[in-house]
mmCIF file of N, CA and C in Angstrom:
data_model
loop_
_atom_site.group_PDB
_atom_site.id
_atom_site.type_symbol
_atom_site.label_atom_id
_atom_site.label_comp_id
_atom_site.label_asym_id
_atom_site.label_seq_id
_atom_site.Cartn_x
_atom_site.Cartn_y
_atom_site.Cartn_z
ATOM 1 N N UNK A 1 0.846 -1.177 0.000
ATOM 2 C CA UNK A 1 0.000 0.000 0.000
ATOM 3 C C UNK A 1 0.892 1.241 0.000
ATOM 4 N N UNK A 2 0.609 2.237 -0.789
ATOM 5 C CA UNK A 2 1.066 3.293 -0.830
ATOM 6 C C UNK A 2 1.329 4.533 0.301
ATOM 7 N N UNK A 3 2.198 4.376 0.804
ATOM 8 C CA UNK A 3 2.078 5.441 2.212
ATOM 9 C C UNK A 3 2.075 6.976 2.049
ATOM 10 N N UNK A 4 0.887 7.459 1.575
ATOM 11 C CA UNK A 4 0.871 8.847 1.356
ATOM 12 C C UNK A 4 -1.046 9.177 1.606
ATOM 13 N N UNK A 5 -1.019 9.845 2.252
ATOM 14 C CA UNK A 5 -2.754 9.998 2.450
ATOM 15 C C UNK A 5 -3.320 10.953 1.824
ATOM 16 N N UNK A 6 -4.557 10.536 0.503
ATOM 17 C CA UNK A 6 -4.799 11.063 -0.430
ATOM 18 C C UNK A 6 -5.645 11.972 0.000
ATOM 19 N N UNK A 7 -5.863 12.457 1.628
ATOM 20 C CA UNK A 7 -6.538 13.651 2.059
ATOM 21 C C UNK A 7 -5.755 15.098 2.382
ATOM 22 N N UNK A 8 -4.851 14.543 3.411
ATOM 23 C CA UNK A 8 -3.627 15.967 3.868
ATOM 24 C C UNK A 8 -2.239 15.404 3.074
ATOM 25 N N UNK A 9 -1.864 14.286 2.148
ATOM 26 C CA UNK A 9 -0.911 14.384 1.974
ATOM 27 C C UNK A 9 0.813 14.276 2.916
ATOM 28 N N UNK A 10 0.020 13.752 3.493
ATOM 29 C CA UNK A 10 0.900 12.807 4.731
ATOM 30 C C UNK A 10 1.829 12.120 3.855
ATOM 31 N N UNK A 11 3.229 12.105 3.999
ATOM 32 C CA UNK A 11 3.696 10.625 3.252
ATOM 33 C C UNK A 11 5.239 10.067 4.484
ATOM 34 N N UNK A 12 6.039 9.367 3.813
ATOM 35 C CA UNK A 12 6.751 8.663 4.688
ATOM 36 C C UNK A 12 8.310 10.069 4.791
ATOM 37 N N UNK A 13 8.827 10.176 6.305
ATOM 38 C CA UNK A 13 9.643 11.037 6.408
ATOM 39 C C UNK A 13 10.806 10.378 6.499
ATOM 40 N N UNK A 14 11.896 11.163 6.674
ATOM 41 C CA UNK A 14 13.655 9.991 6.741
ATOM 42 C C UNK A 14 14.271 11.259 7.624
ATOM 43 N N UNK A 15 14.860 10.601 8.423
ATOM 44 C CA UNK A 15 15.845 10.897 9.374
ATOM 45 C C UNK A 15 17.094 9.849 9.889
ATOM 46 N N UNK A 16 17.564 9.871 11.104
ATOM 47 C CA UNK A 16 18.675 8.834 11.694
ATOM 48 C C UNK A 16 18.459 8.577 12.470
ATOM 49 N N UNK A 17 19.107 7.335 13.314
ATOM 50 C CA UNK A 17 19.495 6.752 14.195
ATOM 51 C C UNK A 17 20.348 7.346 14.548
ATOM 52 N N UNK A 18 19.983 7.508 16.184
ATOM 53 C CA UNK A 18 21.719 7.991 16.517
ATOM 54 C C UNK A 18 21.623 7.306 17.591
ATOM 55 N N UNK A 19 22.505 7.042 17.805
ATOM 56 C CA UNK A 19 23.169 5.647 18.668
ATOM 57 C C UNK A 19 24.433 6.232 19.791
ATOM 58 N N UNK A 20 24.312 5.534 20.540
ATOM 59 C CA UNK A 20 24.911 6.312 22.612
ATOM 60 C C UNK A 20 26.089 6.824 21.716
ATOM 61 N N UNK A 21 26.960 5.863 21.056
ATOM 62 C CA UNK A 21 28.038 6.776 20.291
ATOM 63 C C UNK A 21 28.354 7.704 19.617
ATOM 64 N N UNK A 22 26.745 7.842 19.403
ATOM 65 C CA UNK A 22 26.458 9.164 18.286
ATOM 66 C C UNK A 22 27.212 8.764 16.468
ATOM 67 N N UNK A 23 26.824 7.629 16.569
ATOM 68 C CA UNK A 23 26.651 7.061 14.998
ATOM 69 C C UNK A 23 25.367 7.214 14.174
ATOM 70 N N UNK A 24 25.332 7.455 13.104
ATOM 71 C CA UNK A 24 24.082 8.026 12.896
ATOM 72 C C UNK A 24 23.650 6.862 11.762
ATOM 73 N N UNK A 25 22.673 6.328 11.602
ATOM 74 C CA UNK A 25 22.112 5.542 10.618
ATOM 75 C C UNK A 25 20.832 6.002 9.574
ATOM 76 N N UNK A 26 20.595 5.686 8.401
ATOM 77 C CA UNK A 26 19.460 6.425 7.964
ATOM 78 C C UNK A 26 18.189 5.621 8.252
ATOM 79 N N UNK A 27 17.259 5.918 8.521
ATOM 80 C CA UNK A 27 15.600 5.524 9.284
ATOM 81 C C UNK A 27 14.714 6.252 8.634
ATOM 82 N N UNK A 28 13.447 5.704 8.211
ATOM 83 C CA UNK A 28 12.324 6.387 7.760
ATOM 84 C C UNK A 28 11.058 6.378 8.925
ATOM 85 N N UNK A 29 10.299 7.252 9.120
ATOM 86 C CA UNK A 29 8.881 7.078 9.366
ATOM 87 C C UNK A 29 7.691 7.107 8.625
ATOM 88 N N UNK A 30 6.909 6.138 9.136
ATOM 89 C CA UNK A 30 5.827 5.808 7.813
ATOM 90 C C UNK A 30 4.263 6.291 8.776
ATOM 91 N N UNK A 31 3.845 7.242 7.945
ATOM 92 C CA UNK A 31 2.170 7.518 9.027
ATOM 93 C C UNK A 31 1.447 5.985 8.694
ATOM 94 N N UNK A 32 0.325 5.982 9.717
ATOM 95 C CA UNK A 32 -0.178 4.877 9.550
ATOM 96 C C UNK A 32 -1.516 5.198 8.730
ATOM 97 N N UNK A 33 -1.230 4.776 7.528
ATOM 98 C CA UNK A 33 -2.562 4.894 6.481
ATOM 99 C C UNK A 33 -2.947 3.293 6.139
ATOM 100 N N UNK A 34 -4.146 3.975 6.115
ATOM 101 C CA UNK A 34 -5.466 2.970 6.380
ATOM 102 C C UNK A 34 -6.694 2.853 5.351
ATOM 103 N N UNK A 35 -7.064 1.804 4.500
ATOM 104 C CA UNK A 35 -7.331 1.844 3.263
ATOM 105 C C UNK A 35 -9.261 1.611 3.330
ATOM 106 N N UNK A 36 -10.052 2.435 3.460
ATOM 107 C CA UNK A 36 -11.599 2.982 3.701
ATOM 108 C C UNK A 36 -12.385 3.386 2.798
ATOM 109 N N UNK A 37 -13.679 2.964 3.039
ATOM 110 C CA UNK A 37 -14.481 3.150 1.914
ATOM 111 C C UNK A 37 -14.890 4.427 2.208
ATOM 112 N N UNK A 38 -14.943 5.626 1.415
ATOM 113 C CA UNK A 38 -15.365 6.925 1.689
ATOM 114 C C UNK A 38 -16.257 7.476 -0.006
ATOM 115 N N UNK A 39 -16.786 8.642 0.964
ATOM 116 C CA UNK A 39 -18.369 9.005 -0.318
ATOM 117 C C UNK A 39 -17.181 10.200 -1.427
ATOM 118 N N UNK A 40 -16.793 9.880 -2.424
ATOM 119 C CA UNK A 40 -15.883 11.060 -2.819
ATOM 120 C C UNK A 40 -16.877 11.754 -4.152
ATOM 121 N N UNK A 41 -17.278 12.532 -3.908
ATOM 122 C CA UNK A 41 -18.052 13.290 -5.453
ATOM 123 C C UNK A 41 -19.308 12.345 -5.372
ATOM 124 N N UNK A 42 -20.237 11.914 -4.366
ATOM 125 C CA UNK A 42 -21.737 11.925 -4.500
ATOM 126 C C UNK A 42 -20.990 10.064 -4.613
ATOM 127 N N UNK A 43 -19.930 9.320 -4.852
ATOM 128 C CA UNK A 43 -19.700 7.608 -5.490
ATOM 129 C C UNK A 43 -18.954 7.449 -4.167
ATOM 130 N N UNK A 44 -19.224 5.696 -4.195
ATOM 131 C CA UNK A 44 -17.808 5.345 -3.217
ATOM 132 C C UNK A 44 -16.969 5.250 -3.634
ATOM 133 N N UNK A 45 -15.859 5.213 -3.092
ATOM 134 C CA UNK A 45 -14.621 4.696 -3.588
ATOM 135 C C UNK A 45 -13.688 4.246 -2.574
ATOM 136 N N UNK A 46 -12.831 3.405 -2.738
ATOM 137 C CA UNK A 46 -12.091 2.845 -1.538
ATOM 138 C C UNK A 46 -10.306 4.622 -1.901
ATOM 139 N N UNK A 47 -10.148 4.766 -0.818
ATOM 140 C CA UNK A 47 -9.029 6.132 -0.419
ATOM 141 C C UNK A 47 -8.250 5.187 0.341
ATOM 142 N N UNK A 48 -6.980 5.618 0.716
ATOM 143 C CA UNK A 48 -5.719 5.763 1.276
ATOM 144 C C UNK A 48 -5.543 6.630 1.801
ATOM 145 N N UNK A 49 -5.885 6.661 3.708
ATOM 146 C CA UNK A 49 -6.091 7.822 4.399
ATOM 147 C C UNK A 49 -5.759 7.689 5.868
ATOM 148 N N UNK A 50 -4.835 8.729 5.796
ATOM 149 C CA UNK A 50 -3.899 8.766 7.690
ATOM 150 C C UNK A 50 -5.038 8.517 8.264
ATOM 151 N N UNK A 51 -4.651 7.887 10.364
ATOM 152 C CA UNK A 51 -5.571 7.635 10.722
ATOM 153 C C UNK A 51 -5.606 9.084 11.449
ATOM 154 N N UNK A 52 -4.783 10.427 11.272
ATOM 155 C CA UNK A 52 -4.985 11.212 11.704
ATOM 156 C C UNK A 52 -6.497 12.033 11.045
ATOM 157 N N UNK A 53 -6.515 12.019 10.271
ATOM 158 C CA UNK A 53 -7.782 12.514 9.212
ATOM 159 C C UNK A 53 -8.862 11.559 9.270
ATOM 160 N N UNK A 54 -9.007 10.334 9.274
ATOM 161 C CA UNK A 54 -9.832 9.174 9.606
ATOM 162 C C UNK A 54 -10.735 9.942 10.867
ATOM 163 N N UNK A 55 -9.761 10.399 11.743
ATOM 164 C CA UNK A 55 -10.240 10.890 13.475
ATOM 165 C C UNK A 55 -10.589 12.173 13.230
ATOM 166 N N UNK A 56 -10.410 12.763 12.809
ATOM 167 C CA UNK A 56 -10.690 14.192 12.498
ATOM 168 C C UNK A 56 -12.318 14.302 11.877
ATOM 169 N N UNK A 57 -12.759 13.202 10.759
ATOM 170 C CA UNK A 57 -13.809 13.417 10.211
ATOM 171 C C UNK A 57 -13.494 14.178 9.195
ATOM 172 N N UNK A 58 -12.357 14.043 8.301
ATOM 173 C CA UNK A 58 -12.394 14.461 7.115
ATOM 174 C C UNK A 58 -12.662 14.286 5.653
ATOM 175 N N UNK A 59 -13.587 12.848 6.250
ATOM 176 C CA UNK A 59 -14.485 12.021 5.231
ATOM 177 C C UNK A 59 -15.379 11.986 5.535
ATOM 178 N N UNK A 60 -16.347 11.570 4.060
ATOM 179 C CA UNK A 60 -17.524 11.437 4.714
ATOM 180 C C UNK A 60 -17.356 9.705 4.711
ATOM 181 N N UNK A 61 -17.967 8.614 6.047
ATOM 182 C CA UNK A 61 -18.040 7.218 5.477
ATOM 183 C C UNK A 61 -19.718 6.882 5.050
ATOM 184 N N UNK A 62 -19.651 5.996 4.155
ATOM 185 C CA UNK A 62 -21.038 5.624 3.574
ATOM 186 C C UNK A 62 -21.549 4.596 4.681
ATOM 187 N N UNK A 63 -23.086 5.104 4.464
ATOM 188 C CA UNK A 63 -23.958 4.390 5.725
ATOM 189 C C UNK A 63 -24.073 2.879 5.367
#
């Protein structure tokens, strides 16, 4: 699944590890997107959507 949320545009960030020695490694973070049936333009359609926006109510979900 694609980690980018087709509502706010959330996608995966990169930073390091840094370690007691202060070695640094490269590391990503991935939001947790979550794949939902939502009403887009009057149709359903299944979206790819953070669960930050999920909680927010920035969909509508079909009854």
């Amino acid at each position: 699944m694609a980690s980018l949320c087709e509502i706010c545009g959330k996608g995966e960030r990169s930073g390091f590890n840094v370690s007691h020695s202060h070695l640094k490694t490269k590391r990503t973070w991935k939001p947790n997107i979550q794949s939902v049936k939502a009403v887009v333009k009057g149709e359903v359609k299944k979206v790819n959507i953070c669960t930050r926006c999920l909680r927010s109510d920035k969909i509508q979900r079909p009854m």
